[in-house]
Amino acid sequence: ATTGTFSALLAGATLADIATRAETAIWQPQNLPGPNFAYLQHPNHWVMFPTQAIDQLAHTAGSIVVAEAGGGLWGLSLHGSSWVHQATPPIDDLWTGTSRPAMEMTVVARAGLDLWAFNARTSEWRHTQTSAPATLFQGNNTALIVSDGARAYGFSSWSDRWSSVALAGPVARSSAQVQAAFVDDGTSVHAYSGFGQVSTSHDYPEYWRAATLGARVHVHVAGEPGAVSVLAMSPVATHLPIPGLGTLRIDPATMGVLALPVLPSDGIFALRMQVPNVPALRGLGLHFQAMVAGPAAYLTNAVTVQLL
């Protein structure tokens, strides 16, 4: 749909052998013990499955994850072109969505105290560790929440990082829906937002983060009121840890500063942009990230707008 074309022919495939989930599909021929190819909507192509023995398989609207029988994970994103491997011990649990509608995109794998989330947006694995084996999971679309009884852990493909909060008691209620989640520990309700401090809104639904040529795009930066922020954009993504600040996820060689706002009393700055109606820009990804300098200086999450 994003390219307006059909994919290359997958020889021998029949509809009876194909399982679809929104923007991904799996082809498992009836004469084979496991799946053979996966389809990804954004690059519009089929990718062969890993040859390792499959212990568990998760198929979501935006990603496909395989847990190997002897340990190890393989993740494939609807934006990607190849499988991404993560070395792990044997996986105990592979969690996807729990809330309707079943449009989950993010997968969490657990091995003992270790959690790995596969980010369907960035095609990367993100790790955290719990203090006890996690027993509760809630997930839907891009936001999820996990609990080990003492803490709750939240992750979203847009914030692209794990965060946690201490609980005063056992979880009484919990849920996740689209980009938000909550846990009720009997004393307080802890809400988790999956947006991250940098987010965008425009013509397409919020969770797609895609913009047509000529569309309006709003980029939002949230932080401490009165803090000075730097909002930058680059056509190239990167992963560059900076001690004391966080991880720079936009290429410093190609990035440009869009704004240097002081965050207002509500802590939210919005920049309105108009995407040029230039056909050569179709398919380009625009990567946004901010630095916020308030009581402390830090880098926010990064977010990508795909031009269609």
PDB file of C-alpha atoms in Angstrom:
ATOM      1  CA  ALA A   1       0.000   0.000   0.000  1.00  0.00           C
ATOM      2  CA  THR A   2       2.811   2.465   0.718  1.00  0.00           C
ATOM      3  CA  THR A   3       4.368   1.861  -2.701  1.00  0.00           C
ATOM      4  CA  GLY A   4       1.152   1.454  -4.671  1.00  0.00           C
ATOM      5  CA  THR A   5       2.553  -1.650  -6.375  1.00  0.00           C
ATOM      6  CA  PHE A   6       2.446  -5.423  -6.059  1.00  0.00           C
ATOM      7  CA  SER A   7       5.402  -7.308  -4.614  1.00  0.00           C
ATOM      8  CA  ALA A   8       7.539  -9.688  -6.635  1.00  0.00           C
ATOM      9  CA  LEU A   9       5.941 -13.046  -7.263  1.00  0.00           C
ATOM     10  CA  LEU A  10       6.406 -15.665  -4.534  1.00  0.00           C
ATOM     11  CA  ALA A  11       6.493 -18.826  -6.628  1.00  0.00           C
ATOM     12  CA  GLY A  12       4.358 -21.700  -5.429  1.00  0.00           C
ATOM     13  CA  ALA A  13       2.439 -19.731  -2.794  1.00  0.00           C
ATOM     14  CA  THR A  14      -1.293 -20.158  -2.376  1.00  0.00           C
ATOM     15  CA  LEU A  15      -3.685 -18.172  -0.205  1.00  0.00           C
ATOM     16  CA  ALA A  16      -4.316 -21.238   1.930  1.00  0.00           C
ATOM     17  CA  ASP A  17      -0.644 -21.196   2.992  1.00  0.00           C
ATOM     18  CA  ILE A  18      -0.488 -17.490   3.936  1.00  0.00           C
ATOM     19  CA  ALA A  19      -1.372 -15.882   7.269  1.00  0.00           C
ATOM     20  CA  THR A  20      -1.697 -12.081   7.301  1.00  0.00           C
ATOM     21  CA  ARG A  21      -1.624  -9.552  10.154  1.00  0.00           C
ATOM     22  CA  ALA A  22      -2.215  -5.966   8.957  1.00  0.00           C
ATOM     23  CA  GLU A  23       1.189  -5.038   7.490  1.00  0.00           C
ATOM     24  CA  THR A  24       2.963  -8.415   7.633  1.00  0.00           C
ATOM     25  CA  ALA A  25       2.352 -11.936   6.348  1.00  0.00           C
ATOM     26  CA  ILE A  26       3.845 -15.406   6.759  1.00  0.00           C
ATOM     27  CA  TRP A  27       3.989 -18.118   4.101  1.00  0.00           C
ATOM     28  CA  GLN A  28       4.077 -21.667   5.476  1.00  0.00           C
ATOM     29  CA  PRO A  29       3.693 -24.301   2.759  1.00  0.00           C
ATOM     30  CA  GLN A  30       1.643 -27.267   3.910  1.00  0.00           C
ATOM     31  CA  ASN A  31       4.460 -29.688   3.070  1.00  0.00           C
ATOM     32  CA  LEU A  32       6.985 -27.905   5.338  1.00  0.00           C
ATOM     33  CA  PRO A  33       7.195 -28.129   9.175  1.00  0.00           C
ATOM     34  CA  GLY A  34       7.628 -24.384   9.604  1.00  0.00           C
ATOM     35  CA  PRO A  35       7.257 -21.007   7.866  1.00  0.00           C
ATOM     36  CA  ASN A  36       9.378 -20.286   4.817  1.00  0.00           C
ATOM     37  CA  PHE A  37       8.935 -16.579   3.946  1.00  0.00           C
ATOM     38  CA  ALA A  38       7.702 -13.401   5.636  1.00  0.00           C
ATOM     39  CA  TYR A  39       6.207 -10.376   3.870  1.00  0.00           C
ATOM     40  CA  LEU A  40       6.846  -6.761   4.935  1.00  0.00           C
ATOM     41  CA  GLN A  41       4.512  -4.030   3.728  1.00  0.00           C
ATOM     42  CA  HIS A  42       6.742  -0.934   3.791  1.00  0.00           C
ATOM     43  CA  PRO A  43       9.619  -2.317   1.668  1.00  0.00           C
ATOM     44  CA  ASN A  44       7.048  -4.463  -0.199  1.00  0.00           C
ATOM     45  CA  HIS A  45       9.049  -7.672  -0.362  1.00  0.00           C
ATOM     46  CA  TRP A  46       9.353 -11.240   0.953  1.00  0.00           C
ATOM     47  CA  VAL A  47      12.202 -12.315   3.273  1.00  0.00           C
ATOM     48  CA  MET A  48      13.235 -15.921   3.911  1.00  0.00           C
ATOM     49  CA  PHE A  49      12.903 -17.224   7.493  1.00  0.00           C
ATOM     50  CA  PRO A  50      16.010 -18.114   9.534  1.00  0.00           C
ATOM     51  CA  THR A  51      17.078 -21.723   9.163  1.00  0.00           C
ATOM     52  CA  GLN A  52      17.400 -22.331  12.933  1.00  0.00           C
ATOM     53  CA  ALA A  53      14.888 -24.584  14.703  1.00  0.00           C
ATOM     54  CA  ILE A  54      11.919 -22.545  15.927  1.00  0.00           C
ATOM     55  CA  ASP A  55      10.784 -22.954  19.530  1.00  0.00           C
ATOM     56  CA  GLN A  56       8.278 -20.052  19.649  1.00  0.00           C
ATOM     57  CA  LEU A  57       6.886 -17.697  17.000  1.00  0.00           C
ATOM     58  CA  ALA A  58       5.141 -14.337  17.400  1.00  0.00           C
ATOM     59  CA  HIS A  59       3.369 -12.762  14.414  1.00  0.00           C
ATOM     60  CA  THR A  60       2.103  -9.211  14.956  1.00  0.00           C
ATOM     61  CA  ALA A  61       0.748  -6.404  12.801  1.00  0.00           C
ATOM     62  CA  GLY A  62       4.202  -4.870  12.461  1.00  0.00           C
ATOM     63  CA  SER A  63       6.784  -7.518  13.341  1.00  0.00           C
ATOM     64  CA  ILE A  64       7.635 -11.203  13.343  1.00  0.00           C
ATOM     65  CA  VAL A  65       9.793 -12.711  16.091  1.00  0.00           C
ATOM     66  CA  VAL A  66      11.308 -16.181  16.295  1.00  0.00           C
ATOM     67  CA  ALA A  67      12.752 -17.740  19.462  1.00  0.00           C
ATOM     68  CA  GLU A  68      15.299 -20.455  18.705  1.00  0.00           C
ATOM     69  CA  ALA A  69      15.025 -23.810  20.461  1.00  0.00           C
ATOM     70  CA  GLY A  70      18.433 -23.473  22.136  1.00  0.00           C
ATOM     71  CA  GLY A  71      18.261 -19.747  22.874  1.00  0.00           C
ATOM     72  CA  GLY A  72      18.495 -16.669  20.693  1.00  0.00           C
ATOM     73  CA  LEU A  73      15.953 -14.363  19.091  1.00  0.00           C
ATOM     74  CA  TRP A  74      15.330 -13.195  15.529  1.00  0.00           C
ATOM     75  CA  GLY A  75      13.222 -10.111  14.834  1.00  0.00           C
ATOM     76  CA  LEU A  76      11.847  -8.795  11.538  1.00  0.00           C
ATOM     77  CA  SER A  77      10.204  -5.374  11.248  1.00  0.00           C
ATOM     78  CA  LEU A  78       7.656  -4.188   8.698  1.00  0.00           C
ATOM     79  CA  HIS A  79      10.166  -1.396   7.930  1.00  0.00           C
ATOM     80  CA  GLY A  80      13.192  -3.694   7.674  1.00  0.00           C
ATOM     81  CA  SER A  81      14.905  -5.734   5.008  1.00  0.00           C
ATOM     82  CA  SER A  82      16.561  -8.475   7.069  1.00  0.00           C
ATOM     83  CA  TRP A  83      16.270 -10.371  10.351  1.00  0.00           C
ATOM     84  CA  VAL A  84      17.946  -8.891  13.446  1.00  0.00           C
ATOM     85  CA  HIS A  85      19.542 -11.431  15.815  1.00  0.00           C
ATOM     86  CA  GLN A  86      19.807 -11.146  19.602  1.00  0.00           C
ATOM     87  CA  ALA A  87      21.802 -13.678  21.626  1.00  0.00           C
ATOM     88  CA  THR A  88      19.833 -14.906  24.669  1.00  0.00           C
ATOM     89  CA  PRO A  89      19.431 -17.937  26.924  1.00  0.00           C
ATOM     90  CA  PRO A  90      16.451 -20.174  26.084  1.00  0.00           C
ATOM     91  CA  ILE A  91      13.294 -18.052  26.069  1.00  0.00           C
ATOM     92  CA  ASP A  92      10.651 -18.766  28.725  1.00  0.00           C
ATOM     93  CA  ASP A  93       7.860 -16.523  27.399  1.00  0.00           C
ATOM     94  CA  LEU A  94       7.134 -14.695  24.157  1.00  0.00           C
ATOM     95  CA  TRP A  95       4.441 -12.052  24.678  1.00  0.00           C
ATOM     96  CA  THR A  96       2.468 -10.019  22.127  1.00  0.00           C
ATOM     97  CA  GLY A  97      -0.893  -8.291  22.585  1.00  0.00           C
ATOM     98  CA  THR A  98      -3.604  -8.802  25.201  1.00  0.00           C
ATOM     99  CA  SER A  99      -6.148  -6.065  24.364  1.00  0.00           C
ATOM    100  CA  ARG A 100      -8.629  -5.825  21.504  1.00  0.00           C
ATOM    101  CA  PRO A 101      -8.380  -5.026  18.684  1.00  0.00           C
ATOM    102  CA  ALA A 102      -5.411  -7.322  18.112  1.00  0.00           C
ATOM    103  CA  MET A 103      -3.170  -4.787  16.364  1.00  0.00           C
ATOM    104  CA  GLU A 104      -0.028  -5.253  18.439  1.00  0.00           C
ATOM    105  CA  MET A 105       3.304  -4.417  16.823  1.00  0.00           C
ATOM    106  CA  THR A 106       5.810  -4.969  19.636  1.00  0.00           C
ATOM    107  CA  VAL A 107       6.976  -8.309  21.044  1.00  0.00           C
ATOM    108  CA  VAL A 108       8.539  -8.995  24.451  1.00  0.00           C
ATOM    109  CA  ALA A 109      10.645 -12.064  25.192  1.00  0.00           C
ATOM    110  CA  ARG A 110      11.496 -13.191  28.738  1.00  0.00           C
ATOM    111  CA  ALA A 111      14.359 -15.404  29.870  1.00  0.00           C
ATOM    112  CA  GLY A 112      14.560 -15.513  33.664  1.00  0.00           C
ATOM    113  CA  LEU A 113      14.979 -11.906  34.862  1.00  0.00           C
ATOM    114  CA  ASP A 114      15.823 -10.542  31.410  1.00  0.00           C
ATOM    115  CA  LEU A 115      13.323  -8.871  29.086  1.00  0.00           C
ATOM    116  CA  TRP A 116      13.927  -8.061  25.424  1.00  0.00           C
ATOM    117  CA  ALA A 117      11.482  -5.929  23.436  1.00  0.00           C
ATOM    118  CA  PHE A 118      11.700  -5.942  19.656  1.00  0.00           C
ATOM    119  CA  ASN A 119      10.972  -2.470  18.308  1.00  0.00           C
ATOM    120  CA  ALA A 120       9.035  -2.778  15.063  1.00  0.00           C
ATOM    121  CA  ARG A 121       9.820   0.852  14.218  1.00  0.00           C
ATOM    122  CA  THR A 122      13.608   0.835  14.655  1.00  0.00           C
ATOM    123  CA  SER A 123      14.297  -2.879  13.983  1.00  0.00           C
ATOM    124  CA  GLU A 124      16.276  -3.084  17.222  1.00  0.00           C
ATOM    125  CA  TRP A 125      16.190  -5.105  20.436  1.00  0.00           C
ATOM    126  CA  ARG A 126      15.884  -3.218  23.759  1.00  0.00           C
ATOM    127  CA  HIS A 127      16.832  -4.959  27.018  1.00  0.00           C
ATOM    128  CA  THR A 128      15.975  -4.484  30.680  1.00  0.00           C
ATOM    129  CA  GLN A 129      16.203  -6.647  33.782  1.00  0.00           C
ATOM    130  CA  THR A 130      13.622  -7.229  36.495  1.00  0.00           C
ATOM    131  CA  SER A 131      14.188  -7.976  40.177  1.00  0.00           C
ATOM    132  CA  ALA A 132      12.033 -11.128  40.032  1.00  0.00           C
ATOM    133  CA  PRO A 133      10.627 -13.152  37.132  1.00  0.00           C
ATOM    134  CA  ALA A 134       7.906 -11.085  35.435  1.00  0.00           C
ATOM    135  CA  THR A 135       4.468 -12.657  35.659  1.00  0.00           C
ATOM    136  CA  LEU A 136       2.154  -9.944  34.304  1.00  0.00           C
ATOM    137  CA  PHE A 137       2.061  -8.604  30.755  1.00  0.00           C
ATOM    138  CA  GLN A 138      -0.330  -6.218  28.997  1.00  0.00           C
ATOM    139  CA  GLY A 139       0.174  -4.997  25.433  1.00  0.00           C
ATOM    140  CA  ASN A 140      -1.614  -3.448  22.486  1.00  0.00           C
ATOM    141  CA  ASN A 141      -0.342  -1.787  19.318  1.00  0.00           C
ATOM    142  CA  THR A 142       2.881  -0.008  20.358  1.00  0.00           C
ATOM    143  CA  ALA A 143       2.613   0.229  24.176  1.00  0.00           C
ATOM    144  CA  LEU A 144       3.116  -2.538  26.710  1.00  0.00           C
ATOM    145  CA  ILE A 145       3.598  -2.978  30.417  1.00  0.00           C
ATOM    146  CA  VAL A 146       5.216  -5.794  32.433  1.00  0.00           C
ATOM    147  CA  SER A 147       5.324  -6.363  36.196  1.00  0.00           C
ATOM    148  CA  ASP A 148       7.434  -8.516  38.501  1.00  0.00           C
ATOM    149  CA  GLY A 149       5.274  -7.736  41.551  1.00  0.00           C
ATOM    150  CA  ALA A 150       7.580  -5.037  42.932  1.00  0.00           C
ATOM    151  CA  ARG A 151       7.872  -2.794  39.874  1.00  0.00           C
ATOM    152  CA  ALA A 152       6.066  -2.119  36.613  1.00  0.00           C
ATOM    153  CA  TYR A 153       8.079  -1.774  33.388  1.00  0.00           C
ATOM    154  CA  GLY A 154       6.781   0.103  30.350  1.00  0.00           C
ATOM    155  CA  PHE A 155       8.009   0.081  26.753  1.00  0.00           C
ATOM    156  CA  SER A 156       6.809   1.586  23.487  1.00  0.00           C
ATOM    157  CA  SER A 157       8.218   1.540  19.989  1.00  0.00           C
ATOM    158  CA  TRP A 158       7.924   5.358  19.944  1.00  0.00           C
ATOM    159  CA  SER A 159       9.702   6.116  23.222  1.00  0.00           C
ATOM    160  CA  ASP A 160      12.099   3.245  22.293  1.00  0.00           C
ATOM    161  CA  ARG A 161      13.225   2.753  25.870  1.00  0.00           C
ATOM    162  CA  TRP A 162      12.213   0.862  28.996  1.00  0.00           C
ATOM    163  CA  SER A 163      11.026   2.809  32.035  1.00  0.00           C
ATOM    164  CA  SER A 164       9.928   1.516  35.437  1.00  0.00           C
ATOM    165  CA  VAL A 165       8.088   2.540  38.587  1.00  0.00           C
ATOM    166  CA  ALA A 166       7.962   1.006  42.080  1.00  0.00           C
ATOM    167  CA  LEU A 167       4.632  -0.502  43.173  1.00  0.00           C
ATOM    168  CA  ALA A 168       3.167  -0.154  46.659  1.00  0.00           C
ATOM    169  CA  GLY A 169       1.449  -3.518  46.478  1.00  0.00           C
ATOM    170  CA  PRO A 170       0.256  -6.309  44.193  1.00  0.00           C
ATOM    171  CA  VAL A 171      -1.264  -5.286  40.874  1.00  0.00           C
ATOM    172  CA  ALA A 172      -5.048  -5.089  41.231  1.00  0.00           C
ATOM    173  CA  ARG A 173      -5.819  -4.022  37.650  1.00  0.00           C
ATOM    174  CA  SER A 174      -3.836  -3.329  34.515  1.00  0.00           C
ATOM    175  CA  SER A 175      -4.386  -2.751  30.821  1.00  0.00           C
ATOM    176  CA  ALA A 176      -2.772  -1.436  27.646  1.00  0.00           C
ATOM    177  CA  GLN A 177      -4.409   0.223  24.665  1.00  0.00           C
ATOM    178  CA  VAL A 178      -2.722   1.655  21.543  1.00  0.00           C
ATOM    179  CA  GLN A 179       0.022   3.898  23.011  1.00  0.00           C
ATOM    180  CA  ALA A 180      -0.847   3.949  26.723  1.00  0.00           C
ATOM    181  CA  ALA A 181      -0.994   1.504  29.629  1.00  0.00           C
ATOM    182  CA  PHE A 182      -1.674   1.547  33.366  1.00  0.00           C
ATOM    183  CA  VAL A 183      -1.275  -0.519  36.523  1.00  0.00           C
ATOM    184  CA  ASP A 184      -3.282  -0.113  39.728  1.00  0.00           C
ATOM    185  CA  ASP A 185      -1.381  -1.296  42.822  1.00  0.00           C
ATOM    186  CA  GLY A 186      -4.293  -0.704  45.207  1.00  0.00           C
ATOM    187  CA  THR A 187      -2.867   2.611  46.371  1.00  0.00           C
ATOM    188  CA  SER A 188      -2.078   4.465  43.146  1.00  0.00           C
ATOM    189  CA  VAL A 189      -2.800   4.200  39.452  1.00  0.00           C
ATOM    190  CA  HIS A 190       0.441   4.435  37.480  1.00  0.00           C
ATOM    191  CA  ALA A 191      -0.117   5.569  33.877  1.00  0.00           C
ATOM    192  CA  TYR A 192       2.425   4.881  31.141  1.00  0.00           C
ATOM    193  CA  SER A 193       2.588   6.989  27.979  1.00  0.00           C
ATOM    194  CA  GLY A 194       4.188   5.435  24.942  1.00  0.00           C
ATOM    195  CA  PHE A 195       4.520   8.674  22.968  1.00  0.00           C
ATOM    196  CA  GLY A 196       7.917   9.732  24.270  1.00  0.00           C
ATOM    197  CA  GLN A 197       8.930  13.366  24.699  1.00  0.00           C
ATOM    198  CA  VAL A 198       9.165  13.926  20.949  1.00  0.00           C
ATOM    199  CA  SER A 199       6.071  13.003  18.947  1.00  0.00           C
ATOM    200  CA  THR A 200       4.344  13.992  15.725  1.00  0.00           C
ATOM    201  CA  SER A 201       0.800  14.421  14.439  1.00  0.00           C
ATOM    202  CA  HIS A 202      -0.423  14.897  10.879  1.00  0.00           C
ATOM    203  CA  ASP A 203      -2.797  13.606   8.227  1.00  0.00           C
ATOM    204  CA  TYR A 204      -2.406   9.896   8.941  1.00  0.00           C
ATOM    205  CA  PRO A 205      -3.449   8.251  12.245  1.00  0.00           C
ATOM    206  CA  GLU A 206      -1.021   8.941  15.076  1.00  0.00           C
ATOM    207  CA  TYR A 207       0.261   5.388  15.303  1.00  0.00           C
ATOM    208  CA  TRP A 208       1.275   5.237  11.629  1.00  0.00           C
ATOM    209  CA  ARG A 209       3.669   8.226  11.701  1.00  0.00           C
ATOM    210  CA  ALA A 210       3.500   8.596   7.921  1.00  0.00           C
ATOM    211  CA  ALA A 211       2.862  11.769   5.907  1.00  0.00           C
ATOM    212  CA  THR A 212       1.843  12.278   2.308  1.00  0.00           C
ATOM    213  CA  LEU A 213       3.692  14.788   0.135  1.00  0.00           C
ATOM    214  CA  GLY A 214       2.260  18.261   0.681  1.00  0.00           C
ATOM    215  CA  ALA A 215       0.866  17.326   4.110  1.00  0.00           C
ATOM    216  CA  ARG A 216       1.170  19.303   7.330  1.00  0.00           C
ATOM    217  CA  VAL A 217       3.272  17.799  10.120  1.00  0.00           C
ATOM    218  CA  HIS A 218       3.385  18.952  13.736  1.00  0.00           C
ATOM    219  CA  VAL A 219       6.419  17.995  15.823  1.00  0.00           C
ATOM    220  CA  HIS A 220       5.924  18.176  19.605  1.00  0.00           C
ATOM    221  CA  VAL A 221       8.602  18.416  22.301  1.00  0.00           C
ATOM    222  CA  ALA A 222       7.562  17.797  25.921  1.00  0.00           C
ATOM    223  CA  GLY A 223       9.709  18.512  28.961  1.00  0.00           C
ATOM    224  CA  GLU A 224      10.097  20.557  32.118  1.00  0.00           C
ATOM    225  CA  PRO A 225       8.460  24.033  31.893  1.00  0.00           C
ATOM    226  CA  GLY A 226      11.127  26.698  31.425  1.00  0.00           C
ATOM    227  CA  ALA A 227      13.709  24.240  30.125  1.00  0.00           C
ATOM    228  CA  VAL A 228      15.685  25.150  27.020  1.00  0.00           C
ATOM    229  CA  SER A 229      15.381  22.591  24.215  1.00  0.00           C
ATOM    230  CA  VAL A 230      17.020  21.937  20.870  1.00  0.00           C
ATOM    231  CA  LEU A 231      14.881  20.241  18.213  1.00  0.00           C
ATOM    232  CA  ALA A 232      16.818  18.764  15.298  1.00  0.00           C
ATOM    233  CA  MET A 233      16.083  16.682  12.205  1.00  0.00           C
ATOM    234  CA  SER A 234      18.133  14.409   9.964  1.00  0.00           C
ATOM    235  CA  PRO A 235      17.368  12.123   7.001  1.00  0.00           C
ATOM    236  CA  VAL A 236      19.753   9.572   8.518  1.00  0.00           C
ATOM    237  CA  ALA A 237      19.272   7.603  11.743  1.00  0.00           C
ATOM    238  CA  THR A 238      22.154   6.549  13.976  1.00  0.00           C
ATOM    239  CA  HIS A 239      22.916   5.058  17.408  1.00  0.00           C
ATOM    240  CA  LEU A 240      25.569   7.079  19.234  1.00  0.00           C
ATOM    241  CA  PRO A 241      25.723   6.823  23.067  1.00  0.00           C
ATOM    242  CA  ILE A 242      26.775  10.116  24.681  1.00  0.00           C
ATOM    243  CA  PRO A 243      27.786   9.755  28.360  1.00  0.00           C
ATOM    244  CA  GLY A 244      25.679  11.904  30.646  1.00  0.00           C
ATOM    245  CA  LEU A 245      23.099  12.747  27.953  1.00  0.00           C
ATOM    246  CA  GLY A 246      21.749   9.481  26.546  1.00  0.00           C
ATOM    247  CA  THR A 247      21.804   8.144  22.996  1.00  0.00           C
ATOM    248  CA  LEU A 248      21.890  10.325  19.889  1.00  0.00           C
ATOM    249  CA  ARG A 249      19.668   8.678  17.275  1.00  0.00           C
ATOM    250  CA  ILE A 250      19.995  11.196  14.420  1.00  0.00           C
ATOM    251  CA  ASP A 251      23.139  11.590  12.352  1.00  0.00           C
ATOM    252  CA  PRO A 252      25.156  14.618  13.571  1.00  0.00           C
ATOM    253  CA  ALA A 253      26.791  15.044  10.140  1.00  0.00           C
ATOM    254  CA  THR A 254      23.473  15.572   8.343  1.00  0.00           C
ATOM    255  CA  MET A 255      21.195  16.969  11.034  1.00  0.00           C
ATOM    256  CA  GLY A 256      19.836  20.498  11.082  1.00  0.00           C
ATOM    257  CA  VAL A 257      18.451  22.448  14.037  1.00  0.00           C
ATOM    258  CA  LEU A 258      14.771  23.306  13.547  1.00  0.00           C
ATOM    259  CA  ALA A 259      14.064  25.263  16.723  1.00  0.00           C
ATOM    260  CA  LEU A 260      15.582  26.376  20.046  1.00  0.00           C
ATOM    261  CA  PRO A 261      12.479  26.911  22.176  1.00  0.00           C
ATOM    262  CA  VAL A 262      12.123  27.587  25.880  1.00  0.00           C
ATOM    263  CA  LEU A 263       9.357  25.199  26.920  1.00  0.00           C
ATOM    264  CA  PRO A 264       6.174  27.053  28.003  1.00  0.00           C
ATOM    265  CA  SER A 265       4.221  26.610  31.253  1.00  0.00           C
ATOM    266  CA  ASP A 266       2.512  23.434  30.029  1.00  0.00           C
ATOM    267  CA  GLY A 267       5.898  21.965  29.014  1.00  0.00           C
ATOM    268  CA  ILE A 268       4.925  21.350  25.370  1.00  0.00           C
ATOM    269  CA  PHE A 269       6.357  23.055  22.281  1.00  0.00           C
ATOM    270  CA  ALA A 270       4.809  22.450  18.846  1.00  0.00           C
ATOM    271  CA  LEU A 271       6.449  23.139  15.489  1.00  0.00           C
ATOM    272  CA  ARG A 272       4.319  23.133  12.346  1.00  0.00           C
ATOM    273  CA  MET A 273       5.956  22.021   9.104  1.00  0.00           C
ATOM    274  CA  GLN A 274       4.737  21.682   5.524  1.00  0.00           C
ATOM    275  CA  VAL A 275       6.082  18.722   3.570  1.00  0.00           C
ATOM    276  CA  PRO A 276       7.057  19.850   0.048  1.00  0.00           C
ATOM    277  CA  ASN A 277       5.069  18.202  -2.730  1.00  0.00           C
ATOM    278  CA  VAL A 278       8.210  16.925  -4.459  1.00  0.00           C
ATOM    279  CA  PRO A 279       8.012  13.366  -5.880  1.00  0.00           C
ATOM    280  CA  ALA A 280      11.728  12.788  -5.301  1.00  0.00           C
ATOM    281  CA  LEU A 281      11.086  12.919  -1.524  1.00  0.00           C
ATOM    282  CA  ARG A 282       8.713   9.922  -1.574  1.00  0.00           C
ATOM    283  CA  GLY A 283      10.042   7.112   0.600  1.00  0.00           C
ATOM    284  CA  LEU A 284      12.329   9.402   2.616  1.00  0.00           C
ATOM    285  CA  GLY A 285      12.362   9.048   6.396  1.00  0.00           C
ATOM    286  CA  LEU A 286      12.698  12.219   8.479  1.00  0.00           C
ATOM    287  CA  HIS A 287      14.182  11.575  11.928  1.00  0.00           C
ATOM    288  CA  PHE A 288      13.497  14.026  14.783  1.00  0.00           C
ATOM    289  CA  GLN A 289      15.132  14.220  18.226  1.00  0.00           C
ATOM    290  CA  ALA A 290      15.515  16.870  20.911  1.00  0.00           C
ATOM    291  CA  MET A 291      17.858  17.747  23.748  1.00  0.00           C
ATOM    292  CA  VAL A 292      16.267  19.254  26.842  1.00  0.00           C
ATOM    293  CA  ALA A 293      18.293  21.303  29.345  1.00  0.00           C
ATOM    294  CA  GLY A 294      16.341  21.945  32.553  1.00  0.00           C
ATOM    295  CA  PRO A 295      17.437  20.791  36.009  1.00  0.00           C
ATOM    296  CA  ALA A 296      19.546  18.325  34.018  1.00  0.00           C
ATOM    297  CA  ALA A 297      20.398  17.982  30.337  1.00  0.00           C
ATOM    298  CA  TYR A 298      19.359  14.875  28.415  1.00  0.00           C
ATOM    299  CA  LEU A 299      18.452  13.550  24.974  1.00  0.00           C
ATOM    300  CA  THR A 300      14.851  12.567  24.292  1.00  0.00           C
ATOM    301  CA  ASN A 301      13.565   9.703  22.207  1.00  0.00           C
ATOM    302  CA  ALA A 302      13.679  10.023  18.430  1.00  0.00           C
ATOM    303  CA  VAL A 303      10.713   9.694  16.090  1.00  0.00           C
ATOM    304  CA  THR A 304      10.541   9.086  12.340  1.00  0.00           C
ATOM    305  CA  VAL A 305       8.063  10.421   9.799  1.00  0.00           C
ATOM    306  CA  GLN A 306       7.877   8.383   6.600  1.00  0.00           C
ATOM    307  CA  LEU A 307       7.003  10.376   3.475  1.00  0.00           C
ATOM    308  CA  LEU A 308       4.524   8.605   1.211  1.00  0.00           C
TER     309      LEU A 308
END
